[in-house]
Tab-separated table of C-alpha atoms in Angstrom:
chain	number	residue	atom	x	y	z
A	14	ALA	CA	32.989	-12.209	7.003
A	15	VAL	CA	30.946	-15.358	6.189
A	16	SER	CA	31.430	-16.686	9.753
A	17	ARG	CA	30.115	-13.424	11.159
A	18	MET	CA	27.017	-13.653	8.854
A	19	GLU	CA	26.500	-17.222	10.071
A	20	GLY	CA	26.621	-16.037	13.712
A	21	LEU	CA	24.013	-13.305	13.091
A	22	LEU	CA	21.778	-15.784	11.385
A	23	GLU	CA	22.132	-18.247	14.164
A	24	ARG	CA	21.158	-15.580	16.626
A	25	ARG	CA	17.925	-15.012	14.750
A	26	ARG	CA	17.351	-18.751	14.464
A	27	ILE	CA	17.600	-19.153	18.257
A	28	VAL	CA	15.002	-16.466	18.966
A	29	GLY	CA	12.699	-17.698	16.226
A	30	SER	CA	12.973	-14.615	13.953
A	31	LEU	CA	14.939	-15.978	11.021
A	32	ARG	CA	13.380	-15.117	7.663
A	33	GLY	CA	13.524	-17.416	4.674
A	34	LEU	CA	11.787	-18.301	1.403
A	35	GLU	CA	9.416	-21.269	1.313
A	36	ALA	CA	10.009	-24.101	-1.053
A	37	HIS	CA	7.566	-24.346	-3.967
A	38	VAL	CA	7.861	-27.778	-5.333
A	39	PRO	CA	6.393	-28.193	-8.886
A	40	LEU	CA	3.990	-31.134	-9.172
A	41	SER	CA	5.436	-34.118	-10.980
A	42	SER	CA	3.931	-35.063	-14.341
A	43	THR	CA	3.473	-38.559	-12.842
A	44	ALA	CA	1.439	-37.359	-9.882
A	45	SER	CA	-1.867	-38.993	-9.157
A	46	PRO	CA	-5.196	-37.350	-10.108
A	47	ALA	CA	-5.913	-36.816	-6.420
A	48	ALA	CA	-2.583	-34.996	-5.890
A	49	ALA	CA	-3.149	-32.903	-8.973
A	50	ALA	CA	-6.530	-31.914	-7.728
A	51	ALA	CA	-5.146	-30.956	-4.347
A	52	ALA	CA	-2.379	-28.920	-5.929
A	53	SER	CA	-4.798	-27.100	-8.082
A	54	THR	CA	-6.778	-25.743	-5.067
A	55	PRO	CA	-4.340	-23.516	-3.205
A	56	ALA	CA	-5.126	-22.003	0.189
A	57	VAL	CA	-7.315	-18.928	0.116
A	58	ASP	CA	-5.145	-15.812	-0.175
A	59	PHE	CA	-5.462	-13.616	2.942
A	60	PHE	CA	-1.865	-12.244	2.907
A	61	SER	CA	-0.798	-10.826	-0.391
A	62	ASN	CA	-0.952	-7.094	-1.386
A	63	ASP	CA	-3.108	-7.877	-4.369
A	64	TYR	CA	-5.998	-5.899	-2.747
A	65	LEU	CA	-8.193	-5.777	-5.869
A	66	GLY	CA	-7.295	-9.179	-7.230
A	67	LEU	CA	-5.863	-7.583	-10.391
A	68	ALA	CA	-2.682	-9.749	-10.277
A	69	HIS	CA	-4.963	-12.779	-10.701
A	70	SER	CA	-7.353	-11.141	-13.169
A	71	ARG	CA	-7.853	-12.934	-16.434
A	72	GLU	CA	-9.513	-9.818	-17.840
A	73	LEU	CA	-6.403	-7.732	-17.127
A	74	HIS	CA	-3.992	-10.542	-18.329
A	75	GLU	CA	-5.860	-10.812	-21.619
A	76	SER	CA	-5.916	-7.084	-22.274
A	77	ILE	CA	-2.197	-6.749	-21.370
A	78	THR	CA	-1.335	-9.689	-23.723
A	79	ARG	CA	-3.264	-8.221	-26.636
A	80	GLU	CA	-1.847	-4.710	-26.214
A	81	ALA	CA	1.658	-5.908	-25.510
A	82	ALA	CA	1.672	-8.035	-28.654
A	83	ARG	CA	0.409	-5.146	-30.757
A	84	ARG	CA	3.000	-2.696	-29.364
A	85	SER	CA	5.803	-5.284	-29.621
A	86	ASP	CA	5.068	-5.884	-33.311
A	87	GLU	CA	5.245	-2.135	-33.887
A	88	ALA	CA	8.490	-1.830	-31.978
A	89	LEU	CA	10.122	-4.782	-33.724
A	90	GLY	CA	9.113	-3.385	-37.074
A	91	ALA	CA	10.797	-0.125	-36.174
A	92	GLY	CA	13.897	-1.888	-34.945
A	93	LEU	CA	13.291	-0.965	-31.219
A	94	ALA	CA	13.917	-2.974	-28.098
A	95	VAL	CA	11.027	-5.168	-26.907
A	96	THR	CA	11.947	-7.734	-24.256
A	97	GLY	CA	14.110	-5.221	-22.374
A	98	SER	CA	14.420	-1.467	-22.499
A	99	SER	CA	18.259	-1.719	-23.158
A	100	GLY	CA	19.290	1.079	-20.881
A	101	SER	CA	18.368	3.933	-18.549
A	102	ARG	CA	15.901	6.625	-19.444
A	103	LEU	CA	18.700	9.093	-20.146
A	104	LEU	CA	20.483	6.698	-22.609
A	105	SER	CA	18.761	4.091	-24.706
A	106	GLY	CA	15.935	3.185	-22.340
A	107	ASP	CA	13.395	5.900	-23.178
A	108	SER	CA	10.706	5.439	-25.704
A	109	SER	CA	7.327	6.991	-26.896
A	110	ALA	CA	5.621	4.272	-24.810
A	111	HIS	CA	7.305	5.558	-21.555
A	112	GLN	CA	6.477	9.162	-22.376
A	113	GLU	CA	2.822	8.437	-23.374
A	114	LEU	CA	2.260	6.520	-20.141
A	115	GLU	CA	3.773	9.402	-18.102
A	116	GLN	CA	1.479	11.918	-19.962
A	117	PHE	CA	-1.503	9.612	-19.246
A	118	LEU	CA	-0.701	9.315	-15.560
A	119	ALA	CA	-0.236	13.157	-15.236
A	120	GLU	CA	-3.622	13.694	-16.839
A	121	PHE	CA	-5.239	10.949	-14.747
A	122	HIS	CA	-4.031	12.649	-11.586
A	123	GLY	CA	-4.504	16.192	-12.748
A	124	VAL	CA	-0.893	17.208	-12.274
A	125	GLU	CA	1.786	18.709	-14.436
A	126	SER	CA	4.015	15.634	-14.640
A	127	ALA	CA	4.452	12.031	-13.704
A	128	THR	CA	7.897	10.333	-13.682
A	129	LEU	CA	8.230	6.532	-13.868
A	130	PHE	CA	10.460	4.545	-11.547
A	131	ASN	CA	11.106	0.756	-11.555
A	132	SER	CA	9.547	0.257	-8.119
A	133	GLY	CA	8.082	2.055	-5.110
A	134	TYR	CA	11.340	1.404	-3.204
A	135	ASP	CA	13.364	3.040	-6.030
A	136	ALA	CA	10.940	5.986	-6.155
A	137	ASN	CA	11.118	6.673	-2.380
A	138	ILE	CA	14.809	6.475	-2.302
A	139	GLY	CA	15.155	8.497	-5.455
A	140	VAL	CA	13.046	11.322	-4.146
A	141	LEU	CA	14.247	11.506	-0.513
A	142	ALA	CA	17.944	11.070	-1.346
A	143	SER	CA	17.952	13.946	-3.764
A	144	VAL	CA	15.363	16.545	-2.752
A	145	ALA	CA	16.933	17.957	0.452
A	146	MET	CA	19.997	20.152	0.492
A	147	GLN	CA	22.521	21.082	3.223
A	148	HIS	CA	20.786	23.143	5.952
A	149	ASP	CA	17.422	21.545	5.094
A	150	THR	CA	15.405	19.375	7.451
A	151	VAL	CA	13.523	16.170	6.744
A	152	ILE	CA	10.763	15.312	9.231
A	153	TYR	CA	9.196	11.857	8.964
A	154	ASP	CA	6.737	9.657	10.672
A	155	GLU	CA	8.615	7.089	12.756
A	156	LEU	CA	6.812	4.188	10.957
A	157	VAL	CA	7.458	5.190	7.320
A	158	HIS	CA	8.583	2.403	5.049
A	159	ASN	CA	12.223	1.264	4.999
A	160	SER	CA	12.586	2.781	1.499
A	161	MET	CA	11.794	6.248	2.855
A	162	GLN	CA	14.183	5.778	5.729
A	163	MET	CA	16.965	4.598	3.450
A	164	GLY	CA	16.358	7.561	1.150
A	165	ILE	CA	16.571	9.942	4.033
A	166	ARG	CA	19.863	8.346	5.197
A	167	LEU	CA	21.268	9.021	1.733
A	168	GLY	CA	20.088	12.609	1.654
A	169	ARG	CA	22.115	15.725	2.178
A	170	GLN	CA	19.987	17.394	4.757
A	171	SER	CA	21.551	18.714	7.944
A	172	ALA	CA	18.810	17.134	10.146
A	173	ALA	CA	16.427	14.202	9.896
A	174	VAL	CA	13.780	14.191	12.627
A	175	PRO	CA	11.238	11.505	13.287
A	176	PHE	CA	7.826	12.309	14.869
A	177	GLN	CA	5.587	10.001	16.755
A	178	HIS	CA	3.350	7.934	14.473
A	179	ASN	CA	0.327	9.921	13.289
A	180	ASP	CA	0.811	12.311	16.323
A	181	LEU	CA	-0.007	15.876	15.281
A	182	PRO	CA	1.426	17.614	18.342
A	183	SER	CA	4.699	15.700	17.832
A	184	LEU	CA	4.719	16.830	14.132
A	185	GLU	CA	3.914	20.441	15.087
A	186	ALA	CA	6.737	20.543	17.649
A	187	ALA	CA	9.195	19.185	15.114
A	188	LEU	CA	8.043	21.695	12.498
A	189	SER	CA	8.410	24.543	14.954
A	190	ARG	CA	11.931	23.636	16.008
A	191	ALA	CA	13.046	23.145	12.392
A	192	ARG	CA	11.682	26.483	11.264
A	193	GLU	CA	13.221	28.314	14.233
A	194	ALA	CA	16.629	26.644	13.668
A	195	GLY	CA	16.630	26.943	9.853
A	196	SER	CA	17.978	29.827	7.679
A	197	GLU	CA	15.986	31.931	5.298
A	198	ASP	CA	16.762	29.623	2.427
A	199	SER	CA	16.339	26.299	4.240
A	200	GLN	CA	13.584	23.958	3.305
A	201	ILE	CA	11.496	21.531	5.484
A	202	PHE	CA	10.200	18.316	4.071
A	203	VAL	CA	7.648	16.096	5.749
A	204	ALA	CA	7.576	12.401	4.679
A	205	VAL	CA	4.574	10.255	5.469
A	206	GLU	CA	2.588	7.293	4.131
A	207	ALA	CA	-1.025	7.626	3.208
A	208	LEU	CA	-1.903	4.116	4.471
A	209	TYR	CA	0.473	2.179	6.729
A	210	SER	CA	0.959	-1.424	5.807
A	211	MET	CA	1.227	-3.221	9.152
A	212	ASP	CA	-1.872	-1.879	10.976
A	213	GLY	CA	-3.816	-0.434	8.052
A	214	ASP	CA	-4.230	2.980	9.689
A	215	GLU	CA	-4.357	6.167	7.552
A	216	ALA	CA	-2.269	9.223	8.058
A	217	PRO	CA	-4.295	12.368	9.009
A	218	LEU	CA	-3.221	13.919	5.720
A	219	VAL	CA	-5.517	17.021	5.910
A	220	ALA	CA	-4.091	18.046	9.274
A	221	ILE	CA	-0.489	17.170	8.193
A	222	CYS	CA	-0.721	19.229	5.051
A	223	GLU	CA	-2.263	22.194	6.981
A	224	ALA	CA	0.484	22.039	9.571
A	225	ALA	CA	3.136	21.796	6.962
A	226	ALA	CA	1.721	24.830	5.057
A	227	ALA	CA	1.641	26.903	8.243
A	228	HIS	CA	5.390	26.297	8.656
A	229	GLY	CA	6.464	26.527	5.005
A	230	ALA	CA	7.096	22.793	4.675
A	231	CYS	CA	6.659	20.543	1.702
A	232	VAL	CA	4.834	17.176	2.122
A	233	ILE	CA	5.910	13.889	0.400
A	234	VAL	CA	3.223	11.268	0.493
A	235	ASP	CA	3.939	7.566	-0.194
A	236	GLU	CA	0.678	6.180	-1.636
A	237	ALA	CA	1.928	2.594	-2.031
A	238	HIS	CA	-0.928	0.966	-0.142
A	239	SER	CA	-3.652	3.490	-0.969
A	240	THR	CA	-3.212	3.629	-4.740
A	241	GLY	CA	-6.075	1.802	-6.377
A	242	LEU	CA	-8.100	1.691	-3.173
A	243	PHE	CA	-9.120	5.294	-2.400
A	244	GLY	CA	-10.214	8.266	-4.486
A	245	ALA	CA	-11.892	8.606	-7.872
A	246	SER	CA	-11.022	5.490	-9.909
A	247	GLY	CA	-8.322	4.625	-7.421
A	248	ARG	CA	-6.372	7.930	-7.551
A	249	GLY	CA	-5.398	7.452	-3.891
A	250	LEU	CA	-6.002	8.964	-0.450
A	251	VAL	CA	-4.625	12.410	-1.394
A	252	ASN	CA	-7.334	12.660	-4.117
A	253	ALA	CA	-10.076	11.271	-1.868
A	254	LEU	CA	-9.332	13.978	0.668
A	255	GLY	CA	-9.252	16.747	-1.913
A	256	LEU	CA	-5.561	17.465	-1.320
A	257	ASP	CA	-4.349	17.083	-4.961
A	258	HIS	CA	-3.411	20.753	-5.170
A	259	HIS	CA	-2.863	21.564	-1.465
A	260	PRO	CA	-0.211	24.280	-1.236
A	261	SER	CA	2.089	22.191	0.912
A	262	LEU	CA	1.966	18.942	-1.230
A	263	LEU	CA	5.133	18.488	-3.164
A	264	THR	CA	4.537	15.008	-4.463
A	265	ALA	CA	2.425	11.820	-4.125
A	266	ILE	CA	4.303	8.645	-4.952
A	267	HIS	CA	2.127	5.914	-6.438
A	268	THR	CA	3.262	2.255	-6.804
A	269	PHE	CA	1.663	-0.326	-9.041
A	270	GLY	CA	2.805	-3.616	-7.470
A	271	LYS	CA	-0.008	-3.855	-5.011
A	272	ALA	CA	-3.602	-2.926	-5.787
A	273	MET	CA	-2.804	-2.244	-9.406
A	274	GLY	CA	-1.542	-5.825	-9.901
A	275	CYS	CA	1.584	-5.096	-11.991
A	276	HIS	CA	4.893	-3.327	-11.279
A	277	GLY	CA	6.663	0.028	-11.186
A	278	ALA	CA	5.933	3.476	-9.609
A	279	ALA	CA	5.307	7.077	-10.626
A	280	VAL	CA	6.292	10.302	-8.811
A	281	LEU	CA	3.774	13.074	-9.379
A	282	GLY	CA	4.525	16.821	-9.171
A	283	PRO	CA	5.350	20.008	-11.034
A	284	ALA	CA	7.183	19.857	-14.372
A	285	SER	CA	10.321	21.402	-12.717
A	286	PHE	CA	10.304	18.580	-10.128
A	287	ARG	CA	10.342	15.990	-12.860
A	288	GLU	CA	13.278	17.792	-14.587
A	289	TYR	CA	15.048	17.923	-11.223
A	290	LEU	CA	14.637	14.166	-10.678
A	291	LEU	CA	15.989	13.438	-14.204
A	292	ASN	CA	19.143	15.353	-13.186
A	293	TYR	CA	19.537	14.380	-9.504
A	294	SER	CA	17.694	11.174	-8.673
A	295	ARG	CA	20.273	8.334	-8.821
A	296	PRO	CA	17.894	5.342	-9.053
A	297	LEU	CA	16.324	7.045	-12.122
A	298	ILE	CA	19.543	8.096	-13.734
A	299	TYR	CA	21.466	4.859	-13.231
A	300	SER	CA	18.863	2.143	-13.509
A	301	THR	CA	17.763	0.337	-16.701
A	302	SER	CA	14.218	1.513	-17.292
A	303	LEU	CA	11.038	-0.575	-17.311
A	304	PRO	CA	10.518	-2.814	-20.400
A	305	LEU	CA	7.653	-2.382	-22.784
A	306	HIS	CA	5.569	-5.185	-21.198
A	307	SER	CA	5.623	-3.302	-17.846
A	308	ILE	CA	4.623	-0.080	-19.501
A	309	VAL	CA	1.680	-1.744	-21.189
A	310	SER	CA	0.642	-3.453	-17.940
A	311	ILE	CA	0.498	-0.201	-16.004
A	312	ARG	CA	-1.601	1.510	-18.653
A	313	GLU	CA	-4.023	-1.478	-19.021
A	314	ALA	CA	-4.473	-1.703	-15.196
A	315	HIS	CA	-5.414	1.932	-15.092
A	316	GLU	CA	-7.849	1.506	-17.981
A	317	LEU	CA	-9.507	-1.364	-16.171
A	318	MET	CA	-9.730	0.717	-13.009
A	319	ILE	CA	-11.431	3.574	-14.890
A	320	ARG	CA	-13.996	1.225	-16.327
A	321	GLY	CA	-15.366	0.249	-12.914
A	322	ASP	CA	-15.254	0.660	-9.205
A	323	TRP	CA	-17.060	-2.524	-8.048
A	324	ARG	CA	-13.747	-4.100	-6.935
A	325	ARG	CA	-13.169	-1.282	-4.371
A	326	GLU	CA	-16.795	-1.362	-3.185
A	327	HIS	CA	-16.652	-5.090	-2.804
A	328	VAL	CA	-13.426	-5.246	-0.811
A	329	PHE	CA	-14.497	-2.432	1.595
A	330	GLY	CA	-17.779	-4.333	2.166
A	331	LEU	CA	-15.643	-7.408	3.025
A	332	VAL	CA	-13.601	-5.318	5.513
A	333	GLU	CA	-16.695	-4.436	7.467
A	334	LEU	CA	-17.987	-8.064	7.315
A	335	PHE	CA	-14.665	-9.408	8.610
A	336	ARG	CA	-14.508	-7.009	11.537
A	337	THR	CA	-18.158	-7.637	12.461
A	338	ALA	CA	-17.658	-11.395	12.129
A	339	LEU	CA	-14.685	-11.284	14.580
A	340	LEU	CA	-16.242	-9.029	17.177
A	341	THR	CA	-19.999	-9.462	17.167
A	342	SER	CA	-22.200	-11.757	19.317
A	343	HIS	CA	-25.477	-10.803	17.482
A	344	ALA	CA	-26.853	-12.636	14.553
A	345	GLY	CA	-28.616	-9.546	13.268
A	346	GLU	CA	-25.393	-7.527	12.987
A	347	LEU	CA	-23.644	-10.304	11.141
A	348	GLU	CA	-26.569	-10.775	8.721
A	349	ASP	CA	-26.641	-7.037	8.028
A	350	ALA	CA	-22.863	-6.945	7.346
A	351	ALA	CA	-23.140	-9.937	5.036
A	352	ALA	CA	-25.938	-8.349	3.088
A	353	ALA	CA	-24.022	-5.065	2.747
A	354	ALA	CA	-20.925	-6.889	1.579
A	355	ALA	CA	-22.975	-8.676	-1.199
A	356	THR	CA	-23.829	-5.273	-2.710
A	357	GLY	CA	-20.400	-3.608	-2.183
A	358	GLY	CA	-21.175	-2.127	1.280
A	359	ALA	CA	-22.323	1.277	2.214
A	360	PHE	CA	-18.853	2.634	2.203
A	361	SER	CA	-17.596	4.417	-0.862
A	362	ALA	CA	-13.827	4.365	-1.458
A	363	GLN	CA	-14.299	7.400	-3.621
A	364	SER	CA	-15.755	9.565	-0.900
A	365	TRP	CA	-13.365	8.996	1.966
A	366	PRO	CA	-14.753	11.511	4.468
A	367	PRO	CA	-12.842	14.814	3.893
A	368	LYS	CA	-13.127	17.863	6.124
A	369	PRO	CA	-13.291	21.364	4.701
A	370	LEU	CA	-9.825	22.658	3.877
A	371	LEU	CA	-8.671	25.982	5.204
A	372	SER	CA	-7.986	28.764	2.792
A	373	LEU	CA	-4.184	28.757	2.852
A	374	THR	CA	-1.581	30.956	1.231
A	375	PRO	CA	1.644	29.154	0.505
A	376	HIS	CA	4.662	30.064	2.559
A	377	PRO	CA	7.270	31.829	0.315
A	378	GLN	CA	9.691	28.911	0.751
A	379	THR	CA	7.043	26.313	-0.293
A	380	ALA	CA	5.679	28.412	-3.193
A	381	LYS	CA	9.038	28.109	-5.066
A	382	LEU	CA	8.557	24.324	-5.317
A	383	LEU	CA	4.848	24.069	-6.077
A	384	PRO	CA	2.805	24.431	-9.317
A	385	ALA	CA	-0.270	26.467	-9.766
A	386	PRO	CA	-3.500	24.514	-9.237
A	387	LEU	CA	-4.740	22.660	-12.296
A	388	SER	CA	-8.265	21.640	-13.181
A	389	THR	CA	-9.746	18.672	-11.311
A	390	PRO	CA	-9.623	15.550	-13.426
A	391	PRO	CA	-13.015	14.295	-14.547
A	392	ASN	CA	-14.618	11.422	-12.697
A	393	CYS	CA	-14.987	8.851	-15.408
A	394	THR	CA	-15.951	5.827	-13.307
A	395	LEU	CA	-18.699	3.383	-14.101
A	396	ARG	CA	-20.180	1.307	-11.260
A	397	LEU	CA	-20.555	-2.325	-12.168
A	398	PRO	CA	-22.340	-4.998	-10.110
A	399	SER	CA	-20.481	-7.132	-7.569
A	400	PRO	CA	-19.482	-10.542	-9.076
A	401	GLU	CA	-20.381	-12.466	-6.071
A	402	PRO	CA	-23.696	-14.491	-6.238
A	403	ASP	CA	-26.122	-14.238	-3.353
A	404	GLU	CA	-25.748	-17.503	-1.394
A	405	PRO	CA	-27.185	-18.736	1.880
A	406	LEU	CA	-24.699	-18.309	4.717
A	407	GLU	CA	-26.698	-19.510	7.736
A	408	ASP	CA	-24.472	-22.545	8.196
A	409	VAL	CA	-21.192	-20.650	8.595
A	410	ASN	CA	-22.943	-17.848	10.505
A	411	GLY	CA	-24.127	-20.416	13.016
A	412	ARG	CA	-20.719	-21.973	13.460
A	413	LEU	CA	-19.162	-18.523	13.865
A	414	LEU	CA	-21.656	-17.318	16.500
A	415	SER	CA	-21.274	-20.556	18.535
A	416	THR	CA	-17.745	-19.335	19.500
A	417	PRO	CA	-16.803	-16.357	21.648
A	418	PRO	CA	-15.961	-13.166	19.823
A	419	LEU	CA	-12.372	-11.986	19.525
A	420	ARG	CA	-11.345	-9.542	22.241
A	421	PRO	CA	-11.295	-6.015	20.596
A	422	GLU	CA	-7.847	-5.249	21.922
A	423	LEU	CA	-6.412	-8.045	19.726
A	424	LEU	CA	-7.720	-6.504	16.561
A	425	ALA	CA	-5.922	-3.380	15.179
A	426	GLU	CA	-8.255	-0.467	14.485
A	427	SER	CA	-8.442	-0.341	10.679
A	428	HIS	CA	-11.115	0.164	8.134
A	429	SER	CA	-8.878	-0.553	5.184
A	430	PRO	CA	-8.245	-4.056	3.645
A	431	ILE	CA	-5.193	-4.376	5.959
A	432	GLN	CA	-6.163	-5.994	9.148
A	433	ALA	CA	-4.057	-7.326	12.047
A	434	VAL	CA	-4.788	-9.767	14.850
A	435	VAL	CA	-2.207	-9.585	17.572
A	436	VAL	CA	-0.893	-12.957	18.810
A	437	PRO	CA	2.041	-12.147	21.184
A	438	GLY	CA	5.081	-14.429	21.106
A	439	ASN	CA	7.052	-15.911	18.261
A	440	ALA	CA	5.896	-19.491	18.869
A	441	ASN	CA	2.279	-18.494	19.351
A	442	VAL	CA	1.943	-16.461	16.158
A	443	VAL	CA	3.786	-19.113	14.113
A	444	GLU	CA	1.381	-21.774	15.451
A	445	ALA	CA	-1.615	-19.490	14.658
A	446	ALA	CA	-0.498	-19.020	11.047
A	447	SER	CA	0.186	-22.669	10.711
A	448	SER	CA	-3.233	-23.597	12.002
A	449	LEU	CA	-4.899	-21.241	9.519
A	450	ARG	CA	-2.899	-22.612	6.624
A	451	THR	CA	-3.791	-26.114	7.523
A	452	ALA	CA	-7.415	-25.077	7.468
A	453	GLY	CA	-6.934	-23.677	3.923
A	454	PHE	CA	-6.324	-19.950	4.727
A	455	ASP	CA	-3.003	-18.523	3.599
A	456	VAL	CA	-1.846	-16.052	6.287
A	457	ARG	CA	1.696	-15.150	7.425
A	458	ALA	CA	3.024	-14.469	10.823
A	459	ILE	CA	4.702	-11.079	11.352
A	460	ARG	CA	7.465	-11.264	13.955
A	461	PRO	CA	10.429	-9.210	15.227
A	462	PRO	CA	12.431	-7.449	13.918
A	463	THR	CA	9.557	-6.397	11.604
A	464	VAL	CA	7.447	-5.591	14.658
A	465	PRO	CA	8.422	-5.100	18.224
A	466	PRO	CA	8.444	-8.037	20.629
A	467	GLY	CA	5.002	-8.454	22.206
A	468	THR	CA	3.140	-7.160	19.141
A	469	GLU	CA	3.613	-10.238	16.896
A	470	ARG	CA	0.552	-10.580	14.713
A	471	LEU	CA	-1.246	-12.195	11.846
A	472	ARG	CA	-1.153	-9.611	9.019
A	473	ILE	CA	-4.399	-10.123	7.139
A	474	ILE	CA	-5.323	-8.793	3.731
A	475	LEU	CA	-8.825	-8.835	2.347
A	476	HIS	CA	-9.168	-8.861	-1.415
A	477	ALA	CA	-11.895	-8.078	-3.940
A	478	ASN	CA	-11.703	-11.670	-5.175
A	479	ASN	CA	-12.366	-13.098	-1.674
A	480	SER	CA	-15.997	-14.297	-1.248
A	481	ARG	CA	-18.234	-13.545	1.818
A	482	ARG	CA	-18.189	-17.263	2.681
A	483	GLU	CA	-14.390	-17.393	2.654
A	484	VAL	CA	-14.242	-14.361	4.929
A	485	LEU	CA	-16.844	-15.790	7.315
A	486	GLU	CA	-15.149	-19.215	7.436
A	487	PHE	CA	-11.784	-17.493	8.043
A	488	ALA	CA	-13.189	-15.409	10.896
A	489	ALA	CA	-14.832	-18.462	12.410
A	490	HIS	CA	-11.582	-20.312	12.546
A	491	ILE	CA	-9.825	-17.364	14.209
A	492	ARG	CA	-12.591	-17.029	16.810
A	493	ARG	CA	-12.505	-20.711	17.516
A	494	HIS	CA	-8.711	-20.941	18.016
A	495	ALA	CA	-7.767	-17.458	19.317
A	496	PRO	CA	-8.157	-18.419	23.078
A	497	ALA	CA	-5.588	-21.114	22.652
A	498	TRP	CA	-3.229	-18.890	20.628
A	499	VAL	CA	-3.192	-15.982	23.117
A	500	GLY	CA	-4.357	-17.505	26.398
A	501	SER	CA	-7.167	-16.400	28.597
A	502	ASP	CA	-5.340	-13.169	29.587
A	503	GLY	CA	-4.261	-12.249	26.046
A	504	GLY	CA	-0.672	-13.338	26.601
A	505	GLY	CA	0.307	-9.850	27.568
A	506	ALA	CA	-0.745	-8.414	24.254
A	507	SER	CA	0.485	-4.923	23.647
A	508	GLU	CA	-1.505	-2.261	21.752
A	509	PRO	CA	-1.486	-3.373	18.043
A	510	THR	CA	0.550	-0.407	16.814
A	511	ARG	CA	4.111	0.793	16.419
A	512	SER	CA	4.905	-1.679	13.629
A	513	ARG	CA	6.487	-1.478	10.301
A	514	LEU	CA	6.767	-3.751	7.278
């Protein structure tokens, strides 16, 4: 068995697609002051999923530390577990802290219930492996996350049907075939992501929910990369589009390890759906539950989000600045984008442009699984000023505009913090990432098998704690070196889609 593993690894090594962890060597206590200074200034983060910078937030860290100490003292005094939860939720791993957090999340999202899972991966597997029965059909976007695909593989449905990425005619055709082939009691489930993590493109959720309702299907939305970014106080893209109580929506799954800066996940839905998961979702039933510190972290991250939206406004301003900086040849456009980014930009993550929803009556099969609409949660946000000082940027603007703009076909179409610059070829994209890291910008190359050959790319994430100068310097380096990375003809670049993390 080991020799076979070694052969498979060698095959990846030969084609340049072998994955591995990088060594992080701690600085010796005898290191020179110069080495210590260099080590204390890491490369600028343009690759992590910490969209709002909360994983690096001193304010959040201090609030978690204070509240965790208070709750821990109370738990120790009552003879309860503190450093670990001691078991699964159905045994010794439940607590008032878990239940209070779930009640808070349900009220925050305006739904009947929220059920905690240890991670988004666990939540997706837990839902999709348990919700479908024999004779049911699961229809899913071909680019949904591996966790959704694994959950579907473990499910009991009689058919699992992919549809072309974000392609509504393909979805409609799959829905029609499933409804025609199904029995009176069969259910159809549609699994999609709100925001896709490789190209940063959003699912057309309004149209998907309307199509599902017309065919009596239930929609399952993974909000892993949209939680914290879209909607009132970061409630997600479902909320931003006004779909919280759409008749076809069964659940939105929110994870907290990305924009929220902590860990864990919650599955939203009717109270009966929560009870169903407690009885049939294996990752929930058989996993040791989240410890107290994680429970406190999730609550404190949400409280911080409620207190202010400036982080979202700032990061979306940086998105427009970055795209303009890569593509423009005009100083006026660049100056306007930089000025907008300094004040958070004109885009509001809270008002992601919805279209009017049709007046829909739930299909009888769908109505059995969906709750009655609840009242819309209050918008309790408070806008705070952007933390970035107004600084002159003429020097970096001049360097940037002295180089040719990036060809538009090399930049994935995305207006989210997830951006992608296509650099075809394993060697080329590795060289591009190495060049950027040498220049002080931490970016990672994405290669097959994560993406198809010919669509290798730099996956770039913009964060609320990036500055305008960092973004402009980063874009200037890409513009200056892109011709060498991709060649004058683009190196045979394919359309920057059809990828999956």
